[in-house]
Coordinates of C-alpha atoms and ligand atoms in Angstrom, one line a residue:
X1 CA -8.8 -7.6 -29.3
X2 CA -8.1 -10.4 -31.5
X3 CA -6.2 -13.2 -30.6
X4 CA -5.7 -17.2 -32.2
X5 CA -6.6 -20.6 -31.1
X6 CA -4.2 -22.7 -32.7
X7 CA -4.4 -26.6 -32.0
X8 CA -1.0 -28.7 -32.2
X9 CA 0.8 -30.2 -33.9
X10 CA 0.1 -30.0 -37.2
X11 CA 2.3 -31.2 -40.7
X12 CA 1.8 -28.2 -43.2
X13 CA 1.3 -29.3 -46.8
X14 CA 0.7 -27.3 -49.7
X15 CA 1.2 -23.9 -52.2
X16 CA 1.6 -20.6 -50.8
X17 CA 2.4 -16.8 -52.7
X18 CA 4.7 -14.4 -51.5
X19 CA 3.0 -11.2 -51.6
X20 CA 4.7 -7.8 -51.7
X21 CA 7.0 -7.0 -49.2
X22 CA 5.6 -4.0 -46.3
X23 CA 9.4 -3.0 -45.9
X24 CA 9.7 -2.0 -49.2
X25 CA 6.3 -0.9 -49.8
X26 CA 6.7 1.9 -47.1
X27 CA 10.4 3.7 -48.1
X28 CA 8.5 3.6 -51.9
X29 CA 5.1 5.1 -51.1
X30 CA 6.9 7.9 -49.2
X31 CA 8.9 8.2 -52.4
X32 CA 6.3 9.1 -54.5
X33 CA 6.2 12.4 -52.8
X34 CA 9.5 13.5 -54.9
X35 CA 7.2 14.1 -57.9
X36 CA 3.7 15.3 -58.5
X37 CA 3.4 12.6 -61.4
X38 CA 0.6 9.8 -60.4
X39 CA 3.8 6.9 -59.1
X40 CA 1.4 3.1 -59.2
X41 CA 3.2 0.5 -57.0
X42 CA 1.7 -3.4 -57.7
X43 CA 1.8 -6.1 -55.2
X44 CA 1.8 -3.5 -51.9
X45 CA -0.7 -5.8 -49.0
X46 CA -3.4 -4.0 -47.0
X47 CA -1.2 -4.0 -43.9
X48 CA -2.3 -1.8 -41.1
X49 CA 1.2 0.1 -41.1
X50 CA 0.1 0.8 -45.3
X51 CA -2.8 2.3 -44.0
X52 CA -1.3 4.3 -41.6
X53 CA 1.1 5.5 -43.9
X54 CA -2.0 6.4 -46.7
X55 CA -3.4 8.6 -43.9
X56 CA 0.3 9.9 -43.6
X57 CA 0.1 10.7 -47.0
X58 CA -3.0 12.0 -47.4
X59 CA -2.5 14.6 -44.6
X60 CA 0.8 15.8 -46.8
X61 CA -1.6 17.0 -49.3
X62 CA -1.3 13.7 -51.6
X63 CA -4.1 11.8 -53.4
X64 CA -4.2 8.2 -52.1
X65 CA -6.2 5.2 -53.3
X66 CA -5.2 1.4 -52.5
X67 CA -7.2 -1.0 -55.0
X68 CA -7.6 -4.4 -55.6
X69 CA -6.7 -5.6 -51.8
X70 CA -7.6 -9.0 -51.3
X71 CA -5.1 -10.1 -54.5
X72 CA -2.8 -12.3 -52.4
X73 CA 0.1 -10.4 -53.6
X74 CA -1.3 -7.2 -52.4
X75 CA -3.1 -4.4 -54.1
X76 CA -2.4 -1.8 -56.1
X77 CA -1.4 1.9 -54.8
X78 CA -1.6 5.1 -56.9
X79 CA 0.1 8.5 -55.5
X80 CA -0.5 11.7 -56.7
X81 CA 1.7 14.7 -54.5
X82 CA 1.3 17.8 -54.0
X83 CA 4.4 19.6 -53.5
X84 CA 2.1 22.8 -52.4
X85 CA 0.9 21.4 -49.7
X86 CA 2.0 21.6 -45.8
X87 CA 4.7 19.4 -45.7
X88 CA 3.6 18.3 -41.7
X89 CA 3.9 14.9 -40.2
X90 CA 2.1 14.9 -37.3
X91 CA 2.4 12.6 -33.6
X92 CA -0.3 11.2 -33.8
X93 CA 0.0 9.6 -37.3
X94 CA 4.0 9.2 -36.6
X95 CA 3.3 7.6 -33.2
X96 CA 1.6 4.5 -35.1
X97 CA 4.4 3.3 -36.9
X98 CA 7.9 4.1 -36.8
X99 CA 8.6 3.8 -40.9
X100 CA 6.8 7.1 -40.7
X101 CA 10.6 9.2 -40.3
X102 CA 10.7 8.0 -44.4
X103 CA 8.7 11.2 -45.3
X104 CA 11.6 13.5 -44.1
X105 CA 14.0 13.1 -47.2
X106 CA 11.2 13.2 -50.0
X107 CA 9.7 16.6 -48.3
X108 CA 12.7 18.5 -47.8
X109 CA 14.1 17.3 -51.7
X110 CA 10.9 18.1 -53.1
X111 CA 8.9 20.7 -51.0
X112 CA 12.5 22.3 -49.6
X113 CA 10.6 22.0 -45.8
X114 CA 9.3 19.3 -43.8
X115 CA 7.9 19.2 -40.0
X116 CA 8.4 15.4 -39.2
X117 CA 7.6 13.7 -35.4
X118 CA 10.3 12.1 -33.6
X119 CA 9.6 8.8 -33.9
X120 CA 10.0 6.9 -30.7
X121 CA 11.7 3.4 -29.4
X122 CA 10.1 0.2 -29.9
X123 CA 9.2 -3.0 -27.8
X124 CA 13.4 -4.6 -28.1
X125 CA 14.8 -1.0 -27.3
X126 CA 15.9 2.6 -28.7
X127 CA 15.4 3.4 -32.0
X128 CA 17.6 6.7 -33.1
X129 CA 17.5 8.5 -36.2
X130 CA 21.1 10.2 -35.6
X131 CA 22.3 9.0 -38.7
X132 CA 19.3 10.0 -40.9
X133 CA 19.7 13.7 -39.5
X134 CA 23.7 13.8 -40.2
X135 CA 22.9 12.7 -43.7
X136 CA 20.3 15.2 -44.4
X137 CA 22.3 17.9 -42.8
X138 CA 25.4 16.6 -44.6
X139 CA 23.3 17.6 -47.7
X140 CA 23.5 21.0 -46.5
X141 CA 20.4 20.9 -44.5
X142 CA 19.7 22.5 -41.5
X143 CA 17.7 20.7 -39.0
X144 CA 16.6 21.4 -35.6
X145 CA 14.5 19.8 -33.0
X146 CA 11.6 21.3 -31.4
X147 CA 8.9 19.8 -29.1
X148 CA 9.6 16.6 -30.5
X149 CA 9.3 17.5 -34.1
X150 CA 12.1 17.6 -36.7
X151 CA 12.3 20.7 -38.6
X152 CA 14.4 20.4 -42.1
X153 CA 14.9 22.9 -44.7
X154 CA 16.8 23.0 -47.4
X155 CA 19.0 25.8 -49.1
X156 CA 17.0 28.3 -51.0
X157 CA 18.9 26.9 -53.9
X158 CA 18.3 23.7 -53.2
X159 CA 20.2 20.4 -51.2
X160 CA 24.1 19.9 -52.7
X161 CA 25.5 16.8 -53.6
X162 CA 28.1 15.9 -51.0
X163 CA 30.1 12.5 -49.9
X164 CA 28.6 11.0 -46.9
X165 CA 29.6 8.5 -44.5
X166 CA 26.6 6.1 -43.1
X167 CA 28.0 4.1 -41.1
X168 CA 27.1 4.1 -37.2
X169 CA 28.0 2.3 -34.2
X170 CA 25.5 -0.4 -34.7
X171 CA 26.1 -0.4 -38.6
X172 CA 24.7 0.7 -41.2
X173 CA 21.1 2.2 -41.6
X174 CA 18.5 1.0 -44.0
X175 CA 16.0 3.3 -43.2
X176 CA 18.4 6.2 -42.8
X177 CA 20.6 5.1 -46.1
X178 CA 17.0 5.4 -47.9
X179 CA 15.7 8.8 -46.2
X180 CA 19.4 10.1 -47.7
X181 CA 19.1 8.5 -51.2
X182 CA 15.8 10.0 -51.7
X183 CA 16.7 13.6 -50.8
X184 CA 19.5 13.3 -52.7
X185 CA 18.4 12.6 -55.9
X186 CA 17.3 16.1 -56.1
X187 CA 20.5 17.9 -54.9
X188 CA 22.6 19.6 -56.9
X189 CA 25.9 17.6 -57.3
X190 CA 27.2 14.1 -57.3
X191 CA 26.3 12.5 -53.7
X192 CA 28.0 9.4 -52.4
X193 CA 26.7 7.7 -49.6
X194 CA 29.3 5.4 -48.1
X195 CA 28.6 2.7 -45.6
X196 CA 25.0 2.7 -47.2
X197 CA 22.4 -0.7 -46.0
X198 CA 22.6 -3.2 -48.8
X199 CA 19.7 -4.8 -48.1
X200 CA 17.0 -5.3 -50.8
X201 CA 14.3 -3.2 -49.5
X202 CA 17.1 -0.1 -50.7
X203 CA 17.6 -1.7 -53.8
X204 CA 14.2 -2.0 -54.8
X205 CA 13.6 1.7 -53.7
X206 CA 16.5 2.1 -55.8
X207 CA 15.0 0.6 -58.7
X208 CA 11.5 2.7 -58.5
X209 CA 13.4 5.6 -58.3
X210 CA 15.3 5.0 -61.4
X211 CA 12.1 4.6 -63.3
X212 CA 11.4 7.7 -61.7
X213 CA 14.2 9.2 -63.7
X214 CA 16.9 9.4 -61.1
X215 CA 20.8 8.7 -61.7
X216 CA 22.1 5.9 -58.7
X217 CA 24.5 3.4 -59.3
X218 CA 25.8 0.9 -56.2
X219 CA 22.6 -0.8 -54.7
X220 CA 23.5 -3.6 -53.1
X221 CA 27.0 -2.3 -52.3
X222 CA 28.0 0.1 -49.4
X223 CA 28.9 2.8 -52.1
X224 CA 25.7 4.7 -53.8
X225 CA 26.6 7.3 -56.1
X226 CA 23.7 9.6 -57.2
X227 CA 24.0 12.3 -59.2
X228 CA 21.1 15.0 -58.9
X229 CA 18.5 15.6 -61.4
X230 CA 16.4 18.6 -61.6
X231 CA 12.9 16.5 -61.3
X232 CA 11.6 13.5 -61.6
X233 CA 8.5 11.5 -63.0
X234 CA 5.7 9.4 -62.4
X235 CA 6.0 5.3 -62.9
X236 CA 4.4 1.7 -62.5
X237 CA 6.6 -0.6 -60.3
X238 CA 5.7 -3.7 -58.9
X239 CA 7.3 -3.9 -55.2
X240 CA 10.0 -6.7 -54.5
X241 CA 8.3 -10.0 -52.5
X242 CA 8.6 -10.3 -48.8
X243 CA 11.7 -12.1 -47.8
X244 CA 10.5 -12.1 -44.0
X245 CA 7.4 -13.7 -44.5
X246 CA 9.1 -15.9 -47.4
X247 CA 11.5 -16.7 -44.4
X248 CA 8.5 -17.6 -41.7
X249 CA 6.9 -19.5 -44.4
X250 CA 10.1 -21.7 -44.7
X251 CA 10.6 -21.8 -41.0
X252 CA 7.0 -22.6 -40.4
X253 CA 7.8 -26.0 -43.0
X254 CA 10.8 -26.9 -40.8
X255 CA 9.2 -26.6 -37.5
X256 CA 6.1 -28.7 -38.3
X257 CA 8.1 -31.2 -40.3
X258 CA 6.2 -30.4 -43.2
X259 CA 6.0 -29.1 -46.9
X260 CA 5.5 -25.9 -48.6
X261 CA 5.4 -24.9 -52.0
X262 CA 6.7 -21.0 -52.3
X263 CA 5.8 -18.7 -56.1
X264 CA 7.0 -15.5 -56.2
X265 CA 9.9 -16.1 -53.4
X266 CA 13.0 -13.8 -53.5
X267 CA 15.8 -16.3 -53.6
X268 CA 18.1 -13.1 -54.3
X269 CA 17.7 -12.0 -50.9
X270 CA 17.2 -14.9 -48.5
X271 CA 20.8 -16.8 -49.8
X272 CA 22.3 -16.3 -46.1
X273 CA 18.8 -17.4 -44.6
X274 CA 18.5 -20.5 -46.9
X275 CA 22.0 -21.6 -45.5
X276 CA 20.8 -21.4 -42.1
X277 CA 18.2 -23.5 -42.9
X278 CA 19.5 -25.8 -44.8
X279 CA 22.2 -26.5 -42.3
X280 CA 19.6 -27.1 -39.8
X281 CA 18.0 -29.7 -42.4
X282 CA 15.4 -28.2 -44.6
X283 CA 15.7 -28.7 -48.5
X284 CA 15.1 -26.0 -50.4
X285 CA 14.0 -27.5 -54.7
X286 CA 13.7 -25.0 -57.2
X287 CA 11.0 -26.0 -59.5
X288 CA 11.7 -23.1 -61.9
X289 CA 14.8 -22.2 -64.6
X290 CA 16.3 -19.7 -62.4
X291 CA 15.8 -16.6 -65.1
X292 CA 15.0 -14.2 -62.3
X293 CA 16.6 -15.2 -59.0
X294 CA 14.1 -12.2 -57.2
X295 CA 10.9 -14.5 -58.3
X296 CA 11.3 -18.0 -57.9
X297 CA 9.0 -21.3 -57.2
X298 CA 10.2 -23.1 -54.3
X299 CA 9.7 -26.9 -52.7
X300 CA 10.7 -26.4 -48.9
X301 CA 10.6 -29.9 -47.1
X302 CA 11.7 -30.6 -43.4
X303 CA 11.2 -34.0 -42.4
X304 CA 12.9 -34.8 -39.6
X305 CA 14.0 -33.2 -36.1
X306 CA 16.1 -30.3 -37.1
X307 CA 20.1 -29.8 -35.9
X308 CA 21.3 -27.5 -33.7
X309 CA 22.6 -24.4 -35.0
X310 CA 24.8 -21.2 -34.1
X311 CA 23.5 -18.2 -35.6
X312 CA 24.3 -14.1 -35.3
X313 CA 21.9 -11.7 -36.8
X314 CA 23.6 -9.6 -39.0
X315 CA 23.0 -6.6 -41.9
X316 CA 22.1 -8.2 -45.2
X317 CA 23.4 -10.4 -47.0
X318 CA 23.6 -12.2 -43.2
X319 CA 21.1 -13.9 -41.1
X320 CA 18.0 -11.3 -40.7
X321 CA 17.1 -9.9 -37.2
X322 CA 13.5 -10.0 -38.3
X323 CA 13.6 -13.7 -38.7
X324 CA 15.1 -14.2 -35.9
X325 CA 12.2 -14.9 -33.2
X326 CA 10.8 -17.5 -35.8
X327 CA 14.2 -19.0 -36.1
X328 CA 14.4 -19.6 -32.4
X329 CA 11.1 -21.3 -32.4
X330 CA 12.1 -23.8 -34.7
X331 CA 15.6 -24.1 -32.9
X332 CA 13.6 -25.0 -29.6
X333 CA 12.8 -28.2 -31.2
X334 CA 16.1 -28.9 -32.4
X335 CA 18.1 -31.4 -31.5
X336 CA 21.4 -30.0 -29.2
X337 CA 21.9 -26.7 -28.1
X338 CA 21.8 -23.6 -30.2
X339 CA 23.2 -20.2 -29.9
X340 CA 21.3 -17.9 -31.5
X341 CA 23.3 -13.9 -31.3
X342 CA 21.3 -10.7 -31.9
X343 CA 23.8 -8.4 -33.4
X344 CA 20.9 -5.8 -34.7
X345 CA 19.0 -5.5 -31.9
X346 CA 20.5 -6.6 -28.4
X347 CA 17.0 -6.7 -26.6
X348 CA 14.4 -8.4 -29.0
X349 CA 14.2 -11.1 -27.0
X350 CA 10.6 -10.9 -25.6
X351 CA 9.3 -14.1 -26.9
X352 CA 11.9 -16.7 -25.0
X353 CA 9.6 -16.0 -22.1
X354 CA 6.6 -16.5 -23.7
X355 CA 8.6 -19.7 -25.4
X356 CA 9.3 -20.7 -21.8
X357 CA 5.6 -20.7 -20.9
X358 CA 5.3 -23.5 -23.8
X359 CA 8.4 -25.5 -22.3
X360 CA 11.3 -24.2 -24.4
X361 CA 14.5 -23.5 -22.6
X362 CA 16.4 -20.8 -22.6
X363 CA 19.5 -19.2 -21.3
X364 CA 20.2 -16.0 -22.3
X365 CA 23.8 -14.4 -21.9
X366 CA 23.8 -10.5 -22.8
X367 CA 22.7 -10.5 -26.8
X368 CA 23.4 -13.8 -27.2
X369 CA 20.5 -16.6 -26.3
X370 CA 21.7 -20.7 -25.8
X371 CA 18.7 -22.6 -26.8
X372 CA 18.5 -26.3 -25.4
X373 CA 16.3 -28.2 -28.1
X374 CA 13.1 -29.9 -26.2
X375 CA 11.6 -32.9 -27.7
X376 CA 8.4 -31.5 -27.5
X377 CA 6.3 -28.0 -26.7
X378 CA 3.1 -27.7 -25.0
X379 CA 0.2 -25.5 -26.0
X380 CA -0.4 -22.5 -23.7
X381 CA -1.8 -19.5 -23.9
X382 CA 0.7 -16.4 -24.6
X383 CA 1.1 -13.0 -25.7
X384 CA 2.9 -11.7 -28.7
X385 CA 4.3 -7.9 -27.9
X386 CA 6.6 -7.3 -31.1
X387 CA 5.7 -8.2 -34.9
X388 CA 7.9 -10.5 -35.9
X389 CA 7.7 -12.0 -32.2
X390 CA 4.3 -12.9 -32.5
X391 CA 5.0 -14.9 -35.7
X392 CA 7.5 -17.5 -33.7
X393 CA 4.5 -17.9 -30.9
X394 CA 2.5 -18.8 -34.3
X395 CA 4.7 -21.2 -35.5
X396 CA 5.1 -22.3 -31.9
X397 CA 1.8 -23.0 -31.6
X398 CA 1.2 -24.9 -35.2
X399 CA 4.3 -27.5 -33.5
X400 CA 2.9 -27.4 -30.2
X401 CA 0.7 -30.4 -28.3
X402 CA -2.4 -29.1 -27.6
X403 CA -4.0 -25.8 -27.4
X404 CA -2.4 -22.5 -28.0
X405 CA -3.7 -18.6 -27.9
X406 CA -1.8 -15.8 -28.8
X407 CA -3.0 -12.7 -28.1
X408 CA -2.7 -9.4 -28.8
X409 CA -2.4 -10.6 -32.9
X410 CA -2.6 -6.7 -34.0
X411 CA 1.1 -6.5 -33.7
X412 CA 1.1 -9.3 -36.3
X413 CA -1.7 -8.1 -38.5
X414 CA 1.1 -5.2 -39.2
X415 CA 3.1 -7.6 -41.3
X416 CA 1.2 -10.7 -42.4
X417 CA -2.4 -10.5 -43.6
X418 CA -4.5 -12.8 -42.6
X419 CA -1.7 -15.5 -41.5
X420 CA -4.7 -17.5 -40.0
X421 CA -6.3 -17.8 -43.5
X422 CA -2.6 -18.7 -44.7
X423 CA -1.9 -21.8 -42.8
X424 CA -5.4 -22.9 -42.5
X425 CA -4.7 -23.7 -46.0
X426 CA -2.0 -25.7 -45.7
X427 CA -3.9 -27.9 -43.0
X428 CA -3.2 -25.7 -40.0
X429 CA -6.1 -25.6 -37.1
X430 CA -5.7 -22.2 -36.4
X431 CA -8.9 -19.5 -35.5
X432 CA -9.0 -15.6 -35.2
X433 CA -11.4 -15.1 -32.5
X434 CA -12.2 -11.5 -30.4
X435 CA -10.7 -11.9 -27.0
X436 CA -13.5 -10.3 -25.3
X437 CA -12.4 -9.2 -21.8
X438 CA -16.0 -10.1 -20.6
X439 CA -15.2 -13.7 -20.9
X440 CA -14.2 -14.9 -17.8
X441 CA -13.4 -18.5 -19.2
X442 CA -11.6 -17.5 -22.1
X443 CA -7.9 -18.3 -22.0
X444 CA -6.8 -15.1 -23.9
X445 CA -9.5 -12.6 -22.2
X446 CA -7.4 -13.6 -19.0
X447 CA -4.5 -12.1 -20.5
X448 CA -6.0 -9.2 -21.9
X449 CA -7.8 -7.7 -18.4
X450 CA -5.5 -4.8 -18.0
X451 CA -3.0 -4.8 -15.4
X452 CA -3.1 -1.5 -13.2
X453 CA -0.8 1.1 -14.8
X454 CA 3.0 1.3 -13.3
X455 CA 4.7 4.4 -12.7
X456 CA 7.6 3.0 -14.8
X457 CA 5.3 2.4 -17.6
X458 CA 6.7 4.7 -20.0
X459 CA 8.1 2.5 -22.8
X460 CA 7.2 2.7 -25.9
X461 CA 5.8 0.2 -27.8
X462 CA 5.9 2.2 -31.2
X463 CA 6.4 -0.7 -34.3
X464 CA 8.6 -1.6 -36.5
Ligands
UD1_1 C1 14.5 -1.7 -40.9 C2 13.2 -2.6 -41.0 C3 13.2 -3.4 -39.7 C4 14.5 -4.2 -39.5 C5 15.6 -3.2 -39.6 C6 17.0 -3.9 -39.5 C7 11.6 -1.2 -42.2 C8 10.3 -0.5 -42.2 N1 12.0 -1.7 -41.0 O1 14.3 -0.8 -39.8 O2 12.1 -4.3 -39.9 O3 14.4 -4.8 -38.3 O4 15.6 -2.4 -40.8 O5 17.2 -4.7 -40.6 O6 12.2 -1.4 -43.2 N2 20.4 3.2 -36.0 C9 21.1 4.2 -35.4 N3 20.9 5.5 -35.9 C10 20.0 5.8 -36.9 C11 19.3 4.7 -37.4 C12 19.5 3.4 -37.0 O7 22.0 4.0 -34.5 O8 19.8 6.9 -37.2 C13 20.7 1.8 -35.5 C14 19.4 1.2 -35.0 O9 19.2 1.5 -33.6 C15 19.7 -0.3 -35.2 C16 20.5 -0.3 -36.5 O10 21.0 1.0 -36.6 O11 20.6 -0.8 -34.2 C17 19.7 -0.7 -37.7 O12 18.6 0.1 -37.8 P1 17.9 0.5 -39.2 O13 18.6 -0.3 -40.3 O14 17.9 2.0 -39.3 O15 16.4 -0.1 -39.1 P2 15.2 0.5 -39.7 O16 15.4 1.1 -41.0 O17 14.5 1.4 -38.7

């Protein structure tokens, strides 16, 4: 298994690209099932949840190819559907990757059936799909669980427009709000989906599926309206940027006190991010003439101890749970205490012990984490068990004294490419290496010797 050796701490310097954004990339490759038009998405990176979803794809019956991968804004991805085809997502593609559930709406719209796995929880906790079933069903679908699969099917004469309300206890959905707005741009009918995420990864899906001939109006509002169209058709669309890595890009500035140059970077969506930041102490100079606010060129400079900060995670436009790990990170270092609320997710909090382990300190108080700022960190080795967690044990380590390792990197692999490669460039001493368990002396094979199985070992560790 691979793991890093990063040696601390180091000032990054230098020019960076956003490159697509996975988030989006996922809701619109399962979109392109809604047509059996060739649909070309630009800028979509060779993460290992793409490829999983390719092979999800391909087992639908659809022709797949991803080209041109090493383009640091991510290749190019052509979809050809079948709508013929067995519309069956099986386990043990769905087991590997959660964003997997995004099939169900373009199936039943387009193939009037689909057979999806249950996806399961995740490493911070339970991860229902209530909300995307009582939209579908409030399309007129009827769905019904069996052995762990979801069976849909639509009406003979097709899904019907309907009003729908979203909204949950936990808020809104984003991948629910897009399961619904892709089945029902096939119904028949005006559908309004009410409470609906307003986060950008719905509005870019929005976006492709207006080239794709659909009727929506509302993205980026809780109220979509869609009116139904009988098909749709193929198109190119280049995929929105990546606000989260965007976001760990400018975290990973502030925590090593250094300077990074950002192209491509969605200003649009990281406004509420940007504040944080900026109230913490980092400068954000736009070195472009702001004529499109989703692609901007960036000058992010931290140069000093940042300030303590109080921050709750909230739906967009707010503070992002999935920066919230590398936020802490940087807050560790800060000077005063922070209190850092997760509003998303009340249990993604599995990298303040691994923090610990470098000398952060912690006290956590339900969902709600008080961070006492250290002066300094100390490299040690850790283990990243979530996505997004492993990226604040990476910046962790880039402001750390000393040496770091982070194993267990393949849960970061699923949303940054190559991060290594990334902030090598910008003067980082950082080093993929294979963890080989036969090591005895290596710091990350330690961690990797597997522990006897527990009876209580049942949770899942299915990704984002
Ligand atoms: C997406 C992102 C993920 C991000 C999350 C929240 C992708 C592939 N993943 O996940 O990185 O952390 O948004 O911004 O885009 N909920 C229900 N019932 C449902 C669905 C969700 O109660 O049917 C709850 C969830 O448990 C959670 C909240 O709603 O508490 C938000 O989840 P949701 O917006 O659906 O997240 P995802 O779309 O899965």
């Amino acid at each position: 298994m691979d793991a890093f050796r990063i040696k601390g701490p180091c000032k990054l310097d230098g020019e960076l690209e956003v490159p697509g954004a996975k988030n989006a990339a996922l809701p619109l490759m399962a979109a392109a099932l809604l047509t059996e038009e060739e649909v070309v998405l630009q800028d979509v990176p060779a993460y290992a949840d793409v490829g999983n979803l390719i092979r999800l794809l391909r087992s639908l019956g659809a022709k797949v190819t991803h080209d041109d991968v090493d383009n640091p804004l991510g290749g190019t991805v052509r979809i050809q559907s079948d709508h013929a085809a067995d519309p069956t997502a099986p386990y043990e593609i769905v087991k590997t990757m959660r964003a997997s559930i995004s099939v169900l709406g373009p199936l039943l719209a387009a193939r009037g059936r689909a057979s999806v796995s249950l996806p399961g929880g995740c490493a911070f906790g339970a991860r229902p799909v209530d909300l995307h079933l009582h939209g579908l069903r409030s399309l007129d679908a009827k769905i019904e669980l069996d052995g762990g699969q979801i069976e849909a099917t639509a009406p003979a004469d097709g899904l019907k427009g309907r009003i729908i309300f979203m909204g949950g206890p936990n808020g809104p959905t984003v991948g629910g709000t897009q399961n619904v707005l892709c089945a029902a741009v096939l119904a028949k009918g005006r559908t309004i989906i009410e409470s609906a995420a307003c986060e950008p990864e719905v509005s870019d899906l929005v976006r492709l599926l207006r080239a794709m001939g659909a009727k929506i109006t509302g993205e980026g509002s809780p109220r979509l309206v869609v009116d139904g169209v009988e098909r749709l058709h193929g198109c190119t669309h280049r995929v929105m940027p990546d606000r989260i890595i965007a976001g760990t890009d400018a975290i990973a500035a502030a925590i090593t006190c250094g300077r990074v140059e950002l192209s491509n970077y969605p200003q649009d969506s990281l406004l509420g991010v940007e504040d944080v930041l900026q109230r913490i102490g980092v400068r954000f100079e736009f070195l472009d003439d702001a004529k499109d606010l989703l692609r901007r060129t960036v000058r992010i400079t931290a140069d000093r101890r940042q300030e303590a900060v109080e921050v709750t995670t909230q739906p967009w436009p707010g503070f992002p749970t999935d920066l919230q790990a590398q936020l802490l990170a940087v807050l560790t270092l800060a000077d005063g205490n922070s209190v850092v609320t997760e509003k998303i997710y009340s249990e993604r909090f599995n990298h303040t012990a691994e923090l610990e382990r470098m000398g952060a300190v912690f006290h956590r108080i339900g969902p709600a984490v008080v961070v006492r700022g250290v002066p300094r960190l100390n490299g040690a080795p850790v283990m990243a068990s979530d996505l997004r967690g492993s990226a604040c044990l990476v910046l962790a380590g880039l402001a750390a004294y000393g040496e770091t390792v982070v194993s267990r990197v393949y849960h970061l692999d699923r949303g940054y490419h190559r991060l290594e490669d990334r902030y090598r460039r910008l003067g980082a001493d950082i080093e993929r290496f294979n963890a080989d368990a036969s090591d005895p002396d290596d710091p990350a094979a330690a961690i990797e010797i597997p522990a006897k199985p527990k009876k209580s070992a049942g949770k899942k560790t299915t990704p984002t």
